JSON list of C-alpha atoms in Angstrom, two decimals:
[
{"chain": "A", "resi": 10, "resn": "MET", "atom": "CA", "xyz": [1.03, 52.40, 6.53]},
{"chain": "A", "resi": 11, "resn": "GLN", "atom": "CA", "xyz": [-1.42, 50.48, 8.92]},
{"chain": "A", "resi": 12, "resn": "GLU", "atom": "CA", "xyz": [-3.83, 50.21, 5.64]},
{"chain": "A", "resi": 13, "resn": "ARG", "atom": "CA", "xyz": [-0.61, 48.38, 4.09]},
{"chain": "A", "resi": 14, "resn": "ARG", "atom": "CA", "xyz": [-0.43, 45.83, 6.90]},
{"chain": "A", "resi": 15, "resn": "ARG", "atom": "CA", "xyz": [-3.91, 45.07, 6.80]},
{"chain": "A", "resi": 16, "resn": "ARG", "atom": "CA", "xyz": [-3.99, 44.60, 2.93]},
{"chain": "A", "resi": 17, "resn": "ILE", "atom": "CA", "xyz": [-0.81, 42.47, 3.21]},
{"chain": "A", "resi": 18, "resn": "LEU", "atom": "CA", "xyz": [-2.71, 40.28, 6.06]},
{"chain": "A", "resi": 19, "resn": "ARG", "atom": "CA", "xyz": [-5.75, 39.80, 3.98]},
{"chain": "A", "resi": 20, "resn": "ILE", "atom": "CA", "xyz": [-3.65, 38.59, 0.75]},
{"chain": "A", "resi": 21, "resn": "SER", "atom": "CA", "xyz": [-1.93, 36.36, 3.17]},
{"chain": "A", "resi": 22, "resn": "LEU", "atom": "CA", "xyz": [-4.84, 34.58, 4.42]},
{"chain": "A", "resi": 23, "resn": "ALA", "atom": "CA", "xyz": [-6.47, 34.33, 1.02]},
{"chain": "A", "resi": 24, "resn": "VAL", "atom": "CA", "xyz": [-3.53, 32.38, -0.20]},
{"chain": "A", "resi": 25, "resn": "LEU", "atom": "CA", "xyz": [-3.18, 30.10, 2.95]},
{"chain": "A", "resi": 26, "resn": "PHE", "atom": "CA", "xyz": [-7.15, 29.72, 2.49]},
{"chain": "A", "resi": 27, "resn": "GLY", "atom": "CA", "xyz": [-6.76, 28.86, -1.08]},
{"chain": "A", "resi": 28, "resn": "ALA", "atom": "CA", "xyz": [-3.71, 26.44, -0.18]},
{"chain": "A", "resi": 29, "resn": "LEU", "atom": "CA", "xyz": [-5.83, 24.70, 1.97]},
{"chain": "A", "resi": 30, "resn": "CYS", "atom": "CA", "xyz": [-8.42, 24.27, -0.09]},
{"chain": "A", "resi": 31, "resn": "VAL", "atom": "CA", "xyz": [-6.42, 22.75, -2.86]},
{"chain": "A", "resi": 32, "resn": "GLY", "atom": "CA", "xyz": [-4.84, 20.35, -0.78]},
{"chain": "A", "resi": 33, "resn": "SER", "atom": "CA", "xyz": [-7.99, 18.98, 0.61]},
{"chain": "A", "resi": 34, "resn": "ALA", "atom": "CA", "xyz": [-9.67, 18.58, -2.75]},
{"chain": "A", "resi": 35, "resn": "GLY", "atom": "CA", "xyz": [-6.76, 16.58, -3.56]},
{"chain": "A", "resi": 36, "resn": "GLY", "atom": "CA", "xyz": [-7.05, 14.34, -0.83]},
{"chain": "A", "resi": 37, "resn": "ALA", "atom": "CA", "xyz": [-11.11, 13.93, -1.15]},
{"chain": "A", "resi": 38, "resn": "ALA", "atom": "CA", "xyz": [-10.51, 13.30, -4.99]},
{"chain": "A", "resi": 39, "resn": "ALA", "atom": "CA", "xyz": [-8.14, 10.35, -3.96]},
{"chain": "A", "resi": 40, "resn": "VAL", "atom": "CA", "xyz": [-10.80, 9.02, -1.29]},
{"chain": "A", "resi": 41, "resn": "TYR", "atom": "CA", "xyz": [-13.69, 9.50, -3.89]},
{"chain": "A", "resi": 42, "resn": "TYR", "atom": "CA", "xyz": [-12.48, 8.63, -7.05]},
{"chain": "A", "resi": 43, "resn": "GLY", "atom": "CA", "xyz": [-10.04, 5.66, -6.28]},
{"chain": "A", "resi": 44, "resn": "PRO", "atom": "CA", "xyz": [-6.91, 4.54, -7.24]},
{"chain": "A", "resi": 45, "resn": "GLU", "atom": "CA", "xyz": [-8.30, 3.29, -10.61]},
{"chain": "A", "resi": 46, "resn": "GLU", "atom": "CA", "xyz": [-9.31, 6.77, -11.86]},
{"chain": "A", "resi": 47, "resn": "LEU", "atom": "CA", "xyz": [-6.20, 8.80, -10.23]},
{"chain": "A", "resi": 48, "resn": "LEU", "atom": "CA", "xyz": [-3.32, 6.07, -10.74]},
{"chain": "A", "resi": 49, "resn": "GLY", "atom": "CA", "xyz": [-4.77, 4.43, -13.83]},
{"chain": "A", "resi": 50, "resn": "LEU", "atom": "CA", "xyz": [-4.82, 0.85, -12.68]},
{"chain": "A", "resi": 51, "resn": "SER", "atom": "CA", "xyz": [-4.70, -1.75, -15.19]},
{"chain": "A", "resi": 52, "resn": "ALA", "atom": "CA", "xyz": [-5.82, -5.40, -14.80]},
{"chain": "A", "resi": 53, "resn": "GLU", "atom": "CA", "xyz": [-3.40, -6.40, -17.93]},
{"chain": "A", "resi": 54, "resn": "LYS", "atom": "CA", "xyz": [-0.35, -5.67, -15.90]},
{"chain": "A", "resi": 55, "resn": "SER", "atom": "CA", "xyz": [1.25, -7.88, -13.09]},
{"chain": "A", "resi": 56, "resn": "GLY", "atom": "CA", "xyz": [3.58, -5.26, -11.71]},
{"chain": "A", "resi": 57, "resn": "ALA", "atom": "CA", "xyz": [7.60, -5.81, -11.64]},
{"chain": "A", "resi": 58, "resn": "ASP", "atom": "CA", "xyz": [10.42, -7.94, -10.74]},
{"chain": "A", "resi": 59, "resn": "CYS", "atom": "CA", "xyz": [11.08, -8.21, -7.13]},
{"chain": "A", "resi": 60, "resn": "GLN", "atom": "CA", "xyz": [12.89, -10.13, -4.54]},
{"chain": "A", "resi": 61, "resn": "THR", "atom": "CA", "xyz": [11.68, -11.37, -1.35]},
{"chain": "A", "resi": 62, "resn": "VAL", "atom": "CA", "xyz": [13.55, -9.98, 1.88]},
{"chain": "A", "resi": 63, "resn": "ALA", "atom": "CA", "xyz": [11.93, -11.29, 4.67]},
{"chain": "A", "resi": 64, "resn": "THR", "atom": "CA", "xyz": [9.27, -13.78, 5.36]},
{"chain": "A", "resi": 65, "resn": "ALA", "atom": "CA", "xyz": [7.22, -14.74, 8.71]},
{"chain": "A", "resi": 66, "resn": "LYS", "atom": "CA", "xyz": [4.53, -17.29, 9.61]},
{"chain": "A", "resi": 67, "resn": "ALA", "atom": "CA", "xyz": [2.54, -17.10, 12.81]},
{"chain": "A", "resi": 68, "resn": "ARG", "atom": "CA", "xyz": [-0.46, -19.04, 13.48]},
{"chain": "A", "resi": 69, "resn": "ASP", "atom": "CA", "xyz": [-3.51, -17.01, 15.20]},
{"chain": "A", "resi": 70, "resn": "ARG", "atom": "CA", "xyz": [-6.89, -18.45, 16.44]},
{"chain": "A", "resi": 71, "resn": "ASP", "atom": "CA", "xyz": [-8.28, -18.69, 12.71]},
{"chain": "A", "resi": 72, "resn": "GLY", "atom": "CA", "xyz": [-5.27, -19.95, 10.94]},
{"chain": "A", "resi": 73, "resn": "ILE", "atom": "CA", "xyz": [-1.93, -18.95, 9.57]},
{"chain": "A", "resi": 74, "resn": "TRP", "atom": "CA", "xyz": [-0.79, -15.50, 8.88]},
{"chain": "A", "resi": 75, "resn": "ILE", "atom": "CA", "xyz": [2.05, -15.12, 6.44]},
{"chain": "A", "resi": 76, "resn": "ARG", "atom": "CA", "xyz": [3.89, -11.66, 6.46]},
{"chain": "A", "resi": 77, "resn": "GLN", "atom": "CA", "xyz": [6.11, -11.22, 3.40]},
{"chain": "A", "resi": 78, "resn": "PHE", "atom": "CA", "xyz": [8.37, -7.98, 2.77]},
{"chain": "A", "resi": 79, "resn": "ILE", "atom": "CA", "xyz": [9.85, -7.64, -1.14]},
{"chain": "A", "resi": 80, "resn": "VAL", "atom": "CA", "xyz": [11.74, -5.24, -2.57]},
{"chain": "A", "resi": 81, "resn": "THR", "atom": "CA", "xyz": [11.58, -3.87, -6.79]},
{"chain": "A", "resi": 82, "resn": "GLU", "atom": "CA", "xyz": [13.58, -1.29, -8.20]},
{"chain": "A", "resi": 83, "resn": "PRO", "atom": "CA", "xyz": [11.94, 2.14, -8.49]},
{"chain": "A", "resi": 84, "resn": "VAL", "atom": "CA", "xyz": [8.75, 2.02, -9.89]},
{"chain": "A", "resi": 85, "resn": "ASP", "atom": "CA", "xyz": [5.64, 3.94, -9.53]},
{"chain": "A", "resi": 86, "resn": "GLU", "atom": "CA", "xyz": [2.89, 3.55, -7.17]},
{"chain": "A", "resi": 87, "resn": "GLN", "atom": "CA", "xyz": [0.96, 1.39, -9.61]},
{"chain": "A", "resi": 88, "resn": "VAL", "atom": "CA", "xyz": [3.09, -0.99, -10.43]},
{"chain": "A", "resi": 89, "resn": "ARG", "atom": "CA", "xyz": [3.90, -1.27, -6.76]},
{"chain": "A", "resi": 90, "resn": "LEU", "atom": "CA", "xyz": [0.44, -2.08, -5.93]},
{"chain": "A", "resi": 91, "resn": "GLN", "atom": "CA", "xyz": [0.17, -4.74, -9.10]},
{"chain": "A", "resi": 92, "resn": "THR", "atom": "CA", "xyz": [3.30, -6.47, -7.69]},
{"chain": "A", "resi": 93, "resn": "ALA", "atom": "CA", "xyz": [1.81, -6.74, -4.26]},
{"chain": "A", "resi": 94, "resn": "LEU", "atom": "CA", "xyz": [-1.16, -8.33, -5.57]},
{"chain": "A", "resi": 95, "resn": "ARG", "atom": "CA", "xyz": [0.56, -10.66, -7.82]},
{"chain": "A", "resi": 96, "resn": "VAL", "atom": "CA", "xyz": [2.84, -11.93, -4.98]},
{"chain": "A", "resi": 97, "resn": "ALA", "atom": "CA", "xyz": [-0.39, -12.03, -2.70]},
{"chain": "A", "resi": 98, "resn": "GLU", "atom": "CA", "xyz": [-2.09, -14.01, -5.24]},
{"chain": "A", "resi": 99, "resn": "SER", "atom": "CA", "xyz": [0.96, -16.36, -5.90]},
{"chain": "A", "resi": 100, "resn": "LEU", "atom": "CA", "xyz": [1.09, -17.28, -2.11]},
{"chain": "A", "resi": 101, "resn": "ARG", "atom": "CA", "xyz": [-2.58, -17.82, -2.03]},
{"chain": "A", "resi": 102, "resn": "LYS", "atom": "CA", "xyz": [-1.86, -20.64, -4.55]},
{"chain": "A", "resi": 103, "resn": "VAL", "atom": "CA", "xyz": [0.67, -22.36, -2.68]},
{"chain": "A", "resi": 104, "resn": "GLU", "atom": "CA", "xyz": [-0.14, -21.48, 1.05]},
{"chain": "A", "resi": 105, "resn": "ALA", "atom": "CA", "xyz": [-3.10, -22.23, 3.23]},
{"chain": "A", "resi": 106, "resn": "GLY", "atom": "CA", "xyz": [-2.97, -18.99, 4.69]},
{"chain": "A", "resi": 107, "resn": "HIS", "atom": "CA", "xyz": [-6.00, -17.23, 6.32]},
{"chain": "A", "resi": 108, "resn": "LEU", "atom": "CA", "xyz": [-4.29, -14.13, 5.99]},
{"chain": "A", "resi": 109, "resn": "ILE", "atom": "CA", "xyz": [-1.53, -13.02, 3.60]},
{"chain": "A", "resi": 110, "resn": "GLN", "atom": "CA", "xyz": [-0.01, -9.50, 3.83]},
{"chain": "A", "resi": 111, "resn": "ILE", "atom": "CA", "xyz": [2.64, -8.43, 1.27]},
{"chain": "A", "resi": 112, "resn": "SER", "atom": "CA", "xyz": [4.67, -5.13, 1.69]},
{"chain": "A", "resi": 113, "resn": "VAL", "atom": "CA", "xyz": [6.61, -3.54, -0.67]},
{"chain": "A", "resi": 114, "resn": "LEU", "atom": "CA", "xyz": [9.94, -1.80, -0.07]},
{"chain": "A", "resi": 115, "resn": "ASP", "atom": "CA", "xyz": [12.35, 0.25, -1.81]},
{"chain": "A", "resi": 116, "resn": "SER", "atom": "CA", "xyz": [15.90, -1.20, -2.75]},
{"chain": "A", "resi": 117, "resn": "LYS", "atom": "CA", "xyz": [17.55, 1.58, -0.86]},
{"chain": "A", "resi": 118, "resn": "GLY", "atom": "CA", "xyz": [15.19, 0.92, 2.30]},
{"chain": "A", "resi": 119, "resn": "PRO", "atom": "CA", "xyz": [15.89, -0.77, 5.74]},
{"chain": "A", "resi": 120, "resn": "THR", "atom": "CA", "xyz": [17.50, -4.46, 6.30]},
{"chain": "A", "resi": 121, "resn": "THR", "atom": "CA", "xyz": [16.34, -5.22, 9.53]},
{"chain": "A", "resi": 122, "resn": "VAL", "atom": "CA", "xyz": [12.58, -6.41, 9.81]},
{"chain": "A", "resi": 123, "resn": "SER", "atom": "CA", "xyz": [12.17, -4.00, 13.02]},
{"chain": "A", "resi": 124, "resn": "GLY", "atom": "CA", "xyz": [12.59, -1.04, 10.42]},
{"chain": "A", "resi": 125, "resn": "MET", "atom": "CA", "xyz": [10.25, -2.40, 7.58]},
{"chain": "A", "resi": 126, "resn": "ARG", "atom": "CA", "xyz": [6.96, -0.50, 8.76]},
{"chain": "A", "resi": 127, "resn": "GLY", "atom": "CA", "xyz": [6.00, 3.01, 8.46]},
{"chain": "A", "resi": 128, "resn": "ARG", "atom": "CA", "xyz": [7.17, 5.32, 5.77]},
{"chain": "A", "resi": 129, "resn": "ALA", "atom": "CA", "xyz": [9.20, 2.10, 4.45]},
{"chain": "A", "resi": 130, "resn": "ILE", "atom": "CA", "xyz": [6.38, 0.57, 2.91]},
{"chain": "A", "resi": 131, "resn": "GLY", "atom": "CA", "xyz": [5.76, 2.05, -0.35]},
{"chain": "A", "resi": 132, "resn": "ALA", "atom": "CA", "xyz": [2.71, -0.23, -1.12]},
{"chain": "A", "resi": 133, "resn": "GLN", "atom": "CA", "xyz": [0.88, -2.97, 0.97]},
{"chain": "A", "resi": 134, "resn": "VAL", "atom": "CA", "xyz": [-1.59, -5.55, 0.08]},
{"chain": "A", "resi": 135, "resn": "ILE", "atom": "CA", "xyz": [-3.49, -7.77, 2.86]},
{"chain": "A", "resi": 136, "resn": "LEU", "atom": "CA", "xyz": [-5.57, -10.67, 1.31]},
{"chain": "A", "resi": 137, "resn": "ILE", "atom": "CA", "xyz": [-7.89, -12.65, 3.42]},
{"chain": "A", "resi": 138, "resn": "PRO", "atom": "CA", "xyz": [-8.82, -15.71, 1.18]},
{"chain": "A", "resi": 139, "resn": "SER", "atom": "CA", "xyz": [-11.93, -16.73, 3.66]},
{"chain": "A", "resi": 140, "resn": "PRO", "atom": "CA", "xyz": [-12.89, -14.04, 6.04]},
{"chain": "A", "resi": 141, "resn": "VAL", "atom": "CA", "xyz": [-13.77, -15.12, 9.55]},
{"chain": "A", "resi": 142, "resn": "SER", "atom": "CA", "xyz": [-14.69, -12.67, 11.90]},
{"chain": "A", "resi": 143, "resn": "ASP", "atom": "CA", "xyz": [-17.39, -10.28, 11.62]},
{"chain": "A", "resi": 144, "resn": "ALA", "atom": "CA", "xyz": [-14.56, -7.47, 11.29]},
{"chain": "A", "resi": 145, "resn": "GLU", "atom": "CA", "xyz": [-12.62, -9.54, 8.22]},
{"chain": "A", "resi": 146, "resn": "LYS", "atom": "CA", "xyz": [-15.95, -10.08, 6.30]},
{"chain": "A", "resi": 147, "resn": "GLN", "atom": "CA", "xyz": [-16.90, -6.23, 6.68]},
{"chain": "A", "resi": 148, "resn": "LYS", "atom": "CA", "xyz": [-13.31, -5.46, 5.55]},
{"chain": "A", "resi": 149, "resn": "GLY", "atom": "CA", "xyz": [-13.60, -7.80, 2.58]},
{"chain": "A", "resi": 150, "resn": "GLU", "atom": "CA", "xyz": [-11.20, -10.09, 0.83]},
{"chain": "A", "resi": 151, "resn": "PHE", "atom": "CA", "xyz": [-8.72, -7.48, -0.26]},
{"chain": "A", "resi": 152, "resn": "SER", "atom": "CA", "xyz": [-7.45, -4.31, 1.15]},
{"chain": "A", "resi": 153, "resn": "GLY", "atom": "CA", "xyz": [-4.43, -2.33, 0.46]},
{"chain": "A", "resi": 154, "resn": "PHE", "atom": "CA", "xyz": [-2.53, 0.96, -0.01]},
{"chain": "A", "resi": 155, "resn": "SER", "atom": "CA", "xyz": [0.23, 2.65, -2.07]},
{"chain": "A", "resi": 156, "resn": "ILE", "atom": "CA", "xyz": [2.27, 5.89, -1.51]},
{"chain": "A", "resi": 157, "resn": "GLU", "atom": "CA", "xyz": [2.49, 8.13, -4.33]},
{"chain": "A", "resi": 158, "resn": "GLY", "atom": "CA", "xyz": [5.94, 8.82, -5.87]},
{"chain": "A", "resi": 159, "resn": "GLY", "atom": "CA", "xyz": [9.34, 7.04, -5.17]},
{"chain": "A", "resi": 160, "resn": "ALA", "atom": "CA", "xyz": [11.12, 6.57, -2.25]},
{"chain": "A", "resi": 161, "resn": "GLY", "atom": "CA", "xyz": [13.74, 9.33, -1.23]},
{"chain": "A", "resi": 162, "resn": "SER", "atom": "CA", "xyz": [17.54, 8.46, -0.61]},
{"chain": "A", "resi": 163, "resn": "ASP", "atom": "CA", "xyz": [16.92, 6.84, 2.55]},
{"chain": "A", "resi": 164, "resn": "GLY", "atom": "CA", "xyz": [14.63, 4.70, 0.93]},
{"chain": "A", "resi": 165, "resn": "GLU", "atom": "CA", "xyz": [11.33, 5.73, 3.01]},
{"chain": "A", "resi": 166, "resn": "PHE", "atom": "CA", "xyz": [8.20, 6.89, 1.22]},
{"chain": "A", "resi": 167, "resn": "HIS", "atom": "CA", "xyz": [6.80, 10.48, 1.78]},
{"chain": "A", "resi": 168, "resn": "GLY", "atom": "CA", "xyz": [4.08, 10.98, -1.09]},
{"chain": "A", "resi": 169, "resn": "LEU", "atom": "CA", "xyz": [0.25, 10.60, -0.73]},
{"chain": "A", "resi": 170, "resn": "ARG", "atom": "CA", "xyz": [-1.17, 7.75, 0.82]},
{"chain": "A", "resi": 171, "resn": "PHE", "atom": "CA", "xyz": [-4.05, 6.15, -1.82]},
{"chain": "A", "resi": 172, "resn": "ASN", "atom": "CA", "xyz": [-6.31, 3.63, -0.01]},
{"chain": "A", "resi": 173, "resn": "ALA", "atom": "CA", "xyz": [-7.34, 1.40, -2.94]},
{"chain": "A", "resi": 174, "resn": "LYS", "atom": "CA", "xyz": [-10.96, 0.20, -3.04]},
{"chain": "A", "resi": 175, "resn": "PRO", "atom": "CA", "xyz": [-11.29, -3.53, -2.30]},
{"chain": "A", "resi": 176, "resn": "GLU", "atom": "CA", "xyz": [-13.43, -3.90, -5.57]},
{"chain": "A", "resi": 177, "resn": "ASP", "atom": "CA", "xyz": [-10.54, -2.84, -7.64]},
{"chain": "A", "resi": 178, "resn": "LEU", "atom": "CA", "xyz": [-8.09, -4.50, -5.94]},
{"chain": "A", "resi": 179, "resn": "ALA", "atom": "CA", "xyz": [-10.34, -7.75, -6.40]},
{"chain": "A", "resi": 180, "resn": "ALA", "atom": "CA", "xyz": [-10.57, -7.00, -10.25]},
{"chain": "A", "resi": 181, "resn": "ILE", "atom": "CA", "xyz": [-6.98, -6.30, -10.52]},
{"chain": "A", "resi": 182, "resn": "ALA", "atom": "CA", "xyz": [-6.14, -9.57, -9.29]},
{"chain": "A", "resi": 183, "resn": "ALA", "atom": "CA", "xyz": [-8.47, -11.33, -11.21]},
{"chain": "A", "resi": 184, "resn": "GLY", "atom": "CA", "xyz": [-6.64, -10.54, -14.39]},
{"chain": "A", "resi": 185, "resn": "ILE", "atom": "CA", "xyz": [-3.70, -11.56, -13.15]},
{"chain": "A", "resi": 186, "resn": "ASP", "atom": "CA", "xyz": [-2.50, -14.24, -15.28]},
{"chain": "A", "resi": 187, "resn": "ASP", "atom": "CA", "xyz": [0.92, -15.20, -14.03]},
{"chain": "A", "resi": 188, "resn": "ALA", "atom": "CA", "xyz": [0.94, -14.87, -10.47]},
{"chain": "A", "resi": 189, "resn": "THR", "atom": "CA", "xyz": [3.99, -15.80, -9.55]},
{"chain": "A", "resi": 190, "resn": "GLY", "atom": "CA", "xyz": [6.40, -14.82, -6.49]},
{"chain": "A", "resi": 191, "resn": "CYS", "atom": "CA", "xyz": [9.60, -12.78, -6.18]},
{"chain": "A", "resi": 192, "resn": "SER", "atom": "CA", "xyz": [13.02, -14.38, -7.11]},
{"chain": "A", "resi": 193, "resn": "ASN", "atom": "CA", "xyz": [15.04, -15.73, -4.35]},
{"chain": "A", "resi": 194, "resn": "ASP", "atom": "CA", "xyz": [11.98, -16.48, -2.23]},
{"chain": "A", "resi": 195, "resn": "LEU", "atom": "CA", "xyz": [12.83, -17.53, 1.40]},
{"chain": "A", "resi": 196, "resn": "GLU", "atom": "CA", "xyz": [11.80, -20.97, 2.85]},
{"chain": "A", "resi": 197, "resn": "MET", "atom": "CA", "xyz": [9.30, -20.43, 5.38]},
{"chain": "A", "resi": 198, "resn": "PRO", "atom": "CA", "xyz": [9.37, -21.52, 8.48]},
{"chain": "A", "resi": 199, "resn": "ALA", "atom": "CA", "xyz": [7.08, -23.62, 10.14]},
{"chain": "A", "resi": 200, "resn": "PRO", "atom": "CA", "xyz": [4.09, -21.65, 12.07]},
{"chain": "A", "resi": 201, "resn": "ALA", "atom": "CA", "xyz": [4.11, -21.29, 15.86]},
{"chain": "A", "resi": 202, "resn": "LYS", "atom": "CA", "xyz": [2.01, -23.58, 17.73]},
{"chain": "A", "resi": 203, "resn": "SER", "atom": "CA", "xyz": [-0.41, -21.88, 20.25]}
]
């Protein structure tokens, strides 16, 4: 009887160890290979149709910071990231923003700006057209992430997070021919003076 318990314990430990190794390998692959290999990101596509939910403009010591929250119908992580890139590039053309941040939400997501954070964000792109500080120069012009899979019934994303490589985002952005914003874009308020 005691030998049987030891055997069950050894098998359980082996299964647990194997599951941990497989999970770690998947995360390591996402970090090492990046989204272009795992997600198959393509410069030919420019994302999905979207609608602007909220836009905020603020002035910091380096210039204007533009934050825009957009909604798409259920699409995959690749399309969400491409949509955010396209909208960021469209804002770059019409606004002299120091920092442009685009967050993609699901259509079932929160309706208040205070709820548009954390798991409500399915993809996000930050564009710094002219990095000023050392931290910005080190980070680069583009950064972003996308969450694997679709949103749940509550509009939240619970999949794996893929941090995109800046050079991949730059290559995709360079291939976007029709850098257009979303439909029903809101009028942007004037930046606050500091």
